Amino acid sequence: MDKNTSSTTELKNAGLKVTIPRLKILELFLHAETRHVSADEVYRTLIDNDIEIGIATVYRVLTQFVEAGILLRHNFDNEHSVYELEHGNHHDHLLCTKCGKVEEFLSEEIEQIQRDIAKAKQFDMTDHTLVIYGICKQCCKTIK
Amino acid sequence: MDKNTSSTTELKNAGLKVTIPRLKILELFLHAETRHVSADEVYRTLIDNDIEIGIATVYRVLTQFVEAGILLRHNFDNEHSVYELEHGNHHDHLLCTKCGKVEEFLSEEIEQIQRDIAKAKQFDMTDHTLVIYGICKQCCKTIK
DNA sequence: TTTATTGCAAAACCTTTGCATGTAT
DNA sequence: ATACATGCAAAGGTTTTGCAATAAA
C-alpha cells in the first residue's frame, strides 16, 4: 500500500490504522463533487467502483472521522445524516427542499449575535446549527 | 363527551373528529410544563395516566396536529423528533446537551440577515432552523 | 504476534402502514 | 349509515453492535 499520500498521513495523524476502507472513504470525500454525502451514498459509490466494503464499516469509519475532526456530520430535518469534509471554516447551510442541493454561507453578524444570545442566556455554547430551507433558483424555474 | 372546551373547538376547526386520543394529546401539550415533547414521552405520559392509546395513534395524531398548524415538529441533532405547541411567535432554540433543557429566543436581526442571504443566494426561503447547543448554567455548576 | 479492523447478520431505534375493529357525526 | 379513527402487529429505513475472521503494526 502506498505510504506517502496525504490521505495516508491524515489517517496516521488521527491515530487510525491505514486500511483500504478508510483510504477509499477519505479519498471519496476529497474528490467528491458534492460536499454533503450520506452513509448510504458512500457505500453505493464504493460498491459501484468495485471496492468491497460493508455498510457497518462505512458507518464506523464515518463516525471515527467525525471524532477525528476530519468530517462533520449534519442532521438536516427529516433526512438521514450527511457528512462533509471539515475544511476549518465554519459555515451554515442553505438546503433546497426540492432537489436536495446544499449551499454554504457564513454571516459574521449572525455568529456574533448567537454568541451574545448564548451569553445572555448563560449557556456555554459548544456548537450551533443554522439551516435555511427553501427552493433554489433552478427548481423555482421548473415549477410551472 | 364535553362539547364546549377550547380543545374541542380547536380540533373541530382543524377538521378533525373529536376523539379521546386527540383531546388527551392536545391537552397534554396545553398543560405540559415542558414545551418540547417526544412521541414516546406523549405515549408514556398517557399510559401512566391510565389512558389507553397505541403508539401508532400518537404518531398519527402528532402528524395531523403538525399539518393542522397546532404543533411544530423539530429534529434536533442526533435526537428523535420533538413536538411543541405552535403559539404563533416564531422562535429559535437553545438546547442544553447535558440535561436536554430547551430555551427559546428570537433575534429580529438574525431573521433579517437570513432573509437577505436567501435572497442573495436566490433561494425562495420556506423555513429555517437555528439551534444553539451548549451547557446551561445549572449544568455548568454541576460539572466539577 | 498483538491489537485493531472488517464483514456479516442480527439487533436496536424511531417511525410508518395494513388491516380489521370500533367510534364520531 | 358512513366515513373516519383506532390498536395491534408487522414492516420500513437508518444506524449500531456482537462476533469470528482478517489484516495492519
GROMACS .gro file of C-alpha atoms (C1' of nucleotides) in nm:
model
  338
    1MET     CA    1   0.000   0.000   0.000
    2ASP     CA    2   0.127   0.348  -0.077
    3LYS     CA    3   0.264   0.508   0.234
    4ASN     CA    4   0.315   0.860   0.112
    5THR     CA    5  -0.011   1.015   0.016
    6SER     CA    6  -0.162   1.294   0.220
    7SER     CA    7  -0.458   1.069   0.291
    8THR     CA    8  -0.229   0.817   0.450
    9THR     CA    9  -0.069   1.086   0.658
   10GLU     CA   10  -0.404   1.222   0.766
   11LEU     CA   11  -0.516   0.882   0.887
   12LYS     CA   12  -0.195   0.827   1.078
   13ASN     CA   13  -0.223   1.169   1.236
   14ALA     CA   14  -0.570   1.076   1.351
   15GLY     CA   15  -0.427   0.766   1.517
   16LEU     CA   16  -0.610   0.536   1.278
   17LYS     CA   17  -0.454   0.240   1.106
   18VAL     CA   18  -0.425   0.288   0.734
   19THR     CA   19  -0.673   0.048   0.578
   20ILE     CA   20  -0.830   0.032   0.237
   21PRO     CA   21  -1.181   0.119   0.355
   22ARG     CA   22  -1.055   0.426   0.539
   23LEU     CA   23  -0.839   0.542   0.249
   24LYS     CA   24  -1.116   0.494  -0.003
   25ILE     CA   25  -1.374   0.677   0.207
   26LEU     CA   26  -1.138   0.964   0.278
   27GLU     CA   27  -1.047   0.998  -0.088
   28LEU     CA   28  -1.411   0.985  -0.186
   29PHE     CA   29  -1.469   1.295   0.025
   30LEU     CA   30  -1.153   1.464  -0.104
   31HIS     CA   31  -1.260   1.416  -0.465
   32ALA     CA   32  -1.640   1.420  -0.446
   33GLU     CA   33  -1.812   1.687  -0.647
   34THR     CA   34  -2.093   1.708  -0.392
   35ARG     CA   35  -1.970   1.803  -0.049
   36HIS     CA   36  -2.258   1.654   0.151
   37VAL     CA   37  -2.281   1.279   0.130
   38SER     CA   38  -2.483   1.021   0.323
   39ALA     CA   39  -2.350   0.691   0.456
   40ASP     CA   40  -2.555   0.505   0.200
   41GLU     CA   41  -2.418   0.717  -0.083
   42VAL     CA   42  -2.065   0.645   0.035
   43TYR     CA   43  -2.145   0.275   0.042
   44ARG     CA   44  -2.305   0.268  -0.303
   45THR     CA   45  -2.031   0.474  -0.460
   46LEU     CA   46  -1.763   0.238  -0.334
   47ILE     CA   47  -1.956  -0.073  -0.435
   48ASP     CA   48  -2.018   0.076  -0.781
   49ASN     CA   49  -1.643   0.124  -0.811
   50ASP     CA   50  -1.583  -0.242  -0.728
   51ILE     CA   51  -1.448  -0.167  -0.382
   52GLU     CA   52  -1.571  -0.430  -0.141
   53ILE     CA   53  -1.695  -0.283   0.182
   54GLY     CA   54  -1.971  -0.340   0.435
   55ILE     CA   55  -2.222  -0.078   0.536
   56ALA     CA   56  -2.123  -0.131   0.901
   57THR     CA   57  -1.766  -0.037   0.815
   58VAL     CA   58  -1.888   0.275   0.637
   59TYR     CA   59  -2.076   0.389   0.946
   60ARG     CA   60  -1.786   0.305   1.175
   61VAL     CA   61  -1.533   0.488   0.962
   62LEU     CA   62  -1.756   0.792   0.921
   63THR     CA   63  -1.803   0.809   1.296
   64GLN     CA   64  -1.428   0.778   1.353
   65PHE     CA   65  -1.364   1.053   1.100
   66VAL     CA   66  -1.608   1.282   1.276
   67GLU     CA   67  -1.440   1.208   1.609
   68ALA     CA   68  -1.102   1.277   1.450
   69GLY     CA   69  -1.222   1.610   1.314
   70ILE     CA   70  -1.185   1.501   0.952
   71LEU     CA   71  -1.558   1.514   0.879
   72LEU     CA   72  -1.863   1.698   1.004
   73ARG     CA   73  -2.196   1.526   1.047
   74HIS     CA   74  -2.520   1.710   0.982
   75ASN     CA   75  -2.878   1.607   1.052
   76PHE     CA   76  -3.100   1.815   0.834
   77ASP     CA   77  -3.473   1.800   0.901
   78ASN     CA   78  -3.641   1.469   0.825
   79GLU     CA   79  -3.339   1.333   0.646
   80HIS     CA   80  -3.069   1.080   0.715
   81SER     CA   81  -2.734   1.215   0.826
   82VAL     CA   82  -2.494   1.363   0.576
   83TYR     CA   83  -2.122   1.409   0.614
   84GLU     CA   84  -1.889   1.671   0.473
   85LEU     CA   85  -1.518   1.741   0.488
   86GLU     CA   86  -1.420   1.962   0.779
   87HIS     CA   87  -1.228   2.232   0.596
   88GLY     CA   88  -1.183   2.451   0.901
   89ASN     CA   89  -1.408   2.735   0.800
   90HIS     CA   90  -1.729   2.715   0.994
   91HIS     CA   91  -2.035   2.781   0.786
   92ASP     CA   92  -2.410   2.735   0.783
   93HIS     CA   93  -2.632   2.582   0.517
   94LEU     CA   94  -2.900   2.657   0.264
   95LEU     CA   95  -3.090   2.346   0.159
   96CYS     CA   96  -3.317   2.314  -0.142
   97THR     CA   97  -3.607   2.101  -0.028
   98LYS     CA   98  -3.689   2.008  -0.385
   99CYS     CA   99  -3.359   1.889  -0.535
  100GLY     CA  100  -3.158   1.847  -0.216
  101LYS     CA  101  -2.885   2.086  -0.322
  102VAL     CA  102  -2.682   2.230  -0.037
  103GLU     CA  103  -2.512   2.567  -0.039
  104GLU     CA  104  -2.295   2.717   0.230
  105PHE     CA  105  -2.282   3.063   0.376
  106LEU     CA  106  -2.133   3.249   0.665
  107SER     CA  107  -2.255   3.562   0.835
  108GLU     CA  108  -2.018   3.700   1.092
  109GLU     CA  109  -2.303   3.919   1.217
  110ILE     CA  110  -2.518   3.614   1.287
  111GLU     CA  111  -2.224   3.440   1.453
  112GLN     CA  112  -2.175   3.736   1.686
  113ILE     CA  113  -2.543   3.766   1.772
  114GLN     CA  114  -2.552   3.397   1.855
  115ARG     CA  115  -2.260   3.438   2.092
  116ASP     CA  116  -2.438   3.730   2.254
  117ILE     CA  117  -2.758   3.532   2.294
  118ALA     CA  118  -2.581   3.233   2.446
  119LYS     CA  119  -2.407   3.466   2.687
  120ALA     CA  120  -2.731   3.639   2.781
  121LYS     CA  121  -2.900   3.303   2.840
  122GLN     CA  122  -2.597   3.186   3.039
  123PHE     CA  123  -2.530   2.896   2.807
  124ASP     CA  124  -2.176   2.780   2.746
  125MET     CA  125  -2.216   2.745   2.369
  126THR     CA  126  -2.050   2.439   2.222
  127ASP     CA  127  -2.198   2.439   1.876
  128HIS     CA  128  -2.478   2.573   1.665
  129THR     CA  129  -2.670   2.481   1.356
  130LEU     CA  130  -2.841   2.714   1.116
  131VAL     CA  131  -3.020   2.578   0.812
  132ILE     CA  132  -3.226   2.785   0.572
  133TYR     CA  133  -3.475   2.569   0.382
  134GLY     CA  134  -3.616   2.681   0.051
  135ILE     CA  135  -3.642   2.628  -0.320
  136CYS     CA  136  -3.336   2.704  -0.526
  137LYS     CA  137  -3.337   2.915  -0.841
  138GLN     CA  138  -3.334   2.621  -1.081
  139CYS     CA  139  -3.616   2.442  -0.903
  140CYS     CA  140  -3.826   2.760  -0.896
  141LYS     CA  141  -3.798   2.776  -1.273
  142THR     CA  142  -3.901   2.413  -1.307
  143ILE     CA  143  -4.226   2.465  -1.119
  144LYS     CA  144  -4.496   2.583  -1.357
  145MET     CA  145  -6.802   1.389   2.582
  146ASP     CA  146  -6.780   1.756   2.661
  147LYS     CA  147  -6.854   1.962   2.359
  148ASN     CA  148  -6.757   2.301   2.483
  149THR     CA  149  -6.391   2.313   2.568
  150SER     CA  150  -6.147   2.514   2.362
  151SER     CA  151  -5.965   2.189   2.282
  152THR     CA  152  -6.280   2.051   2.127
  153THR     CA  153  -6.324   2.367   1.925
  154GLU     CA  154  -5.964   2.362   1.811
  155LEU     CA  155  -5.997   2.006   1.685
  156LYS     CA  156  -6.318   2.085   1.502
  157ASN     CA  157  -6.162   2.390   1.345
  158ALA     CA  158  -5.881   2.172   1.221
  159GLY     CA  159  -6.135   1.946   1.054
  160LEU     CA  160  -6.055   1.659   1.289
  161LYS     CA  161  -6.312   1.447   1.463
  162VAL     CA  162  -6.316   1.495   1.837
  163THR     CA  163  -6.179   1.172   1.982
  164ILE     CA  164  -6.036   1.088   2.318
  165PRO     CA  165  -5.678   1.033   2.193
  166ARG     CA  166  -5.678   1.368   2.015
  167LEU     CA  167  -5.824   1.554   2.311
  168LYS     CA  168  -5.584   1.395   2.555
  169ILE     CA  169  -5.279   1.466   2.342
  170LEU     CA  170  -5.381   1.824   2.280
  171GLU     CA  171  -5.445   1.884   2.648
  172LEU     CA  172  -5.114   1.727   2.737
  173PHE     CA  173  -4.942   1.993   2.527
  174LEU     CA  174  -5.163   2.270   2.665
  175HIS     CA  175  -5.078   2.177   3.022
  176ALA     CA  176  -4.729   2.029   2.995
  177GLU     CA  177  -4.459   2.204   3.192
  178THR     CA  178  -4.200   2.118   2.929
  179ARG     CA  179  -4.284   2.259   2.590
  180HIS     CA  180  -4.082   2.014   2.382
  181VAL     CA  181  -4.206   1.658   2.400
  182SER     CA  182  -4.126   1.345   2.200
  183ALA     CA  183  -4.380   1.097   2.068
  184ASP     CA  184  -4.259   0.840   2.316
  185GLU     CA  185  -4.295   1.084   2.604
  186VAL     CA  186  -4.652   1.159   2.496
  187TYR     CA  187  -4.725   0.787   2.483
  188ARG     CA  188  -4.573   0.711   2.823
  189THR     CA  189  -4.741   1.006   2.990
  190LEU     CA  190  -5.083   0.898   2.869
  191ILE     CA  191  -5.024   0.534   2.962
  192ASP     CA  192  -4.903   0.639   3.307
  193ASN     CA  193  -5.228   0.829   3.348
  194ASP     CA  194  -5.429   0.520   3.261
  195ILE     CA  195  -5.532   0.648   2.923
  196GLU     CA  196  -5.526   0.364   2.675
  197ILE     CA  197  -5.361   0.457   2.350
  198GLY     CA  198  -5.137   0.298   2.089
  199ILE     CA  199  -4.804   0.443   1.985
  200ALA     CA  200  -4.925   0.440   1.624
  201THR     CA  201  -5.212   0.667   1.718
  202VAL     CA  202  -4.974   0.900   1.896
  203TYR     CA  203  -4.763   0.937   1.583
  204ARG     CA  204  -5.067   0.978   1.361
  205VAL     CA  205  -5.222   1.243   1.583
  206LEU     CA  206  -4.895   1.433   1.620
  207THR     CA  207  -4.854   1.436   1.243
  208GLN     CA  208  -5.209   1.559   1.196
  209PHE     CA  209  -5.157   1.831   1.453
  210VAL     CA  210  -4.845   1.947   1.272
  211GLU     CA  211  -5.035   1.952   0.944
  212ALA     CA  212  -5.315   2.146   1.112
  213GLY     CA  213  -5.071   2.402   1.248
  214ILE     CA  214  -5.140   2.310   1.609
  215LEU     CA  215  -4.792   2.174   1.674
  216LEU     CA  216  -4.441   2.225   1.542
  217ARG     CA  217  -4.204   1.935   1.489
  218HIS     CA  218  -3.832   1.976   1.549
  219ASN     CA  219  -3.545   1.743   1.471
  220PHE     CA  220  -3.254   1.844   1.687
  221ASP     CA  221  -2.917   1.687   1.614
  222ASN     CA  222  -2.887   1.318   1.691
  223GLU     CA  223  -3.221   1.303   1.864
  224HIS     CA  224  -3.567   1.178   1.791
  225SER     CA  225  -3.828   1.433   1.692
  226VAL     CA  226  -3.985   1.659   1.949
  227TYR     CA  227  -4.309   1.849   1.921
  228GLU     CA  228  -4.419   2.179   2.071
  229LEU     CA  229  -4.732   2.391   2.066
  230GLU     CA  230  -4.741   2.637   1.779
  231HIS     CA  231  -4.804   2.960   1.966
  232GLY     CA  232  -4.769   3.180   1.664
  233ASN     CA  233  -4.447   3.353   1.756
  234HIS     CA  234  -4.162   3.211   1.555
  235HIS     CA  235  -3.853   3.148   1.761
  236ASP     CA  236  -3.527   2.958   1.759
  237HIS     CA  237  -3.381   2.729   2.022
  238LEU     CA  238  -3.104   2.691   2.273
  239LEU     CA  239  -3.051   2.329   2.375
  240CYS     CA  240  -2.854   2.207   2.673
  241THR     CA  241  -2.670   1.898   2.558
  242LYS     CA  242  -2.631   1.778   2.914
  243CYS     CA  243  -2.981   1.796   3.063
  244GLY     CA  244  -3.184   1.840   2.744
  245LYS     CA  245  -3.340   2.166   2.854
  246VAL     CA  246  -3.469   2.381   2.571
  247GLU     CA  247  -3.494   2.758   2.577
  248GLU     CA  248  -3.635   2.985   2.311
  249PHE     CA  249  -3.513   3.308   2.166
  250LEU     CA  250  -3.578   3.539   1.879
  251SER     CA  251  -3.343   3.781   1.711
  252GLU     CA  252  -3.506   4.001   1.455
  253GLU     CA  253  -3.161   4.094   1.329
  254ILE     CA  254  -3.082   3.729   1.257
  255GLU     CA  255  -3.420   3.685   1.091
  256GLN     CA  256  -3.349   3.976   0.861
  257ILE     CA  257  -2.998   3.862   0.773
  258GLN     CA  258  -3.134   3.519   0.688
  259ARG     CA  259  -3.386   3.672   0.451
  260ASP     CA  260  -3.107   3.874   0.292
  261ILE     CA  261  -2.889   3.566   0.250
  262ALA     CA  262  -3.169   3.361   0.096
  263LYS     CA  263  -3.237   3.646  -0.144
  264ALA     CA  264  -2.870   3.680  -0.237
  265LYS     CA  265  -2.845   3.306  -0.298
  266GLN     CA  266  -3.168   3.317  -0.498
  267PHE     CA  267  -3.345   3.076  -0.269
  268ASP     CA  268  -3.717   3.107  -0.209
  269MET     CA  269  -3.696   3.057   0.166
  270THR     CA  270  -3.968   2.838   0.312
  271ASP     CA  271  -3.833   2.778   0.658
  272HIS     CA  272  -3.525   2.789   0.872
  273THR     CA  273  -3.385   2.625   1.179
  274LEU     CA  274  -3.137   2.772   1.421
  275VAL     CA  275  -3.025   2.576   1.725
  276ILE     CA  276  -2.755   2.682   1.965
  277TYR     CA  277  -2.611   2.384   2.151
  278GLY     CA  278  -2.436   2.429   2.481
  279ILE     CA  279  -2.432   2.368   2.852
  280CYS     CA  280  -2.684   2.556   3.062
  281LYS     CA  281  -2.598   2.747   3.377
  282GLN     CA  282  -2.716   2.476   3.616
  283CYS     CA  283  -2.527   2.202   3.434
  284CYS     CA  284  -2.210   2.413   3.429
  285LYS     CA  285  -2.227   2.432   3.807
  286THR     CA  286  -2.274   2.057   3.836
  287ILE     CA  287  -1.956   1.981   3.647
  288LYS     CA  288  -1.662   1.987   3.884
  289DT     C1'  289   0.245  -1.157   1.738
  290DT     C1'  290  -0.057  -0.845   1.909
  291DT     C1'  291  -0.416  -0.542   1.861
  292DA     C1'  292  -0.722  -0.311   1.576
  293DT     C1'  293  -1.036  -0.359   1.178
  294DT     C1'  294  -1.352  -0.579   0.884
  295DG     C1'  295  -1.784  -0.809   0.713
  296DC     C1'  296  -2.185  -1.035   0.803
  297DA     C1'  297  -2.602  -1.083   1.014
  298DA     C1'  298  -2.876  -0.958   1.370
  299DA     C1'  299  -3.049  -0.614   1.667
  300DA     C1'  300  -3.179  -0.151   1.801
  301DC     C1'  301  -3.439   0.254   1.725
  302DC     C1'  302  -3.773   0.554   1.568
  303DT     C1'  303  -4.149   0.594   1.269
  304DT     C1'  304  -4.497   0.445   0.936
  305DT     C1'  305  -4.850   0.137   0.743
  306DG     C1'  306  -5.209  -0.257   0.651
  307DC     C1'  307  -5.599  -0.423   0.820
  308DA     C1'  308  -5.986  -0.547   1.092
  309DT     C1'  309  -6.245  -0.336   1.464
  310DG     C1'  310  -6.457   0.045   1.674
  311DT     C1'  311  -6.647   0.525   1.704
  312DA     C1'  312  -6.795   1.017   1.589
  313DT     C1'  313  -7.102   1.250   1.312
  314DA     C1'  314  -7.515   0.466   0.788
  315DT     C1'  315  -7.092   0.627   0.654
  316DA     C1'  316  -6.663   0.775   0.673
  317DC     C1'  317  -6.304   0.829   0.966
  318DA     C1'  318  -6.007   0.682   1.376
  319DT     C1'  319  -5.805   0.335   1.649
  320DG     C1'  320  -5.497  -0.055   1.805
  321DC     C1'  321  -5.219  -0.415   1.702
  322DA     C1'  322  -4.861  -0.617   1.482
  323DA     C1'  323  -4.572  -0.609   1.115
  324DA     C1'  324  -4.271  -0.359   0.813
  325DG     C1'  325  -3.970   0.045   0.693
  326DG     C1'  326  -3.545   0.295   0.696
  327DT     C1'  327  -3.131   0.429   0.925
  328DT     C1'  328  -2.775   0.323   1.239
  329DT     C1'  329  -2.537   0.028   1.579
  330DT     C1'  330  -2.339  -0.396   1.769
  331DG     C1'  331  -2.167  -0.900   1.862
  332DC     C1'  332  -1.858  -1.200   1.691
  333DA     C1'  333  -1.550  -1.472   1.424
  334DA     C1'  334  -1.227  -1.399   1.055
  335DT     C1'  335  -0.869  -1.089   0.876
  336DA     C1'  336  -0.517  -0.751   0.821
  337DA     C1'  337  -0.201  -0.368   0.992
  338DA     C1'  338   0.164  -0.261   1.305
   0.00000   0.00000   0.00000
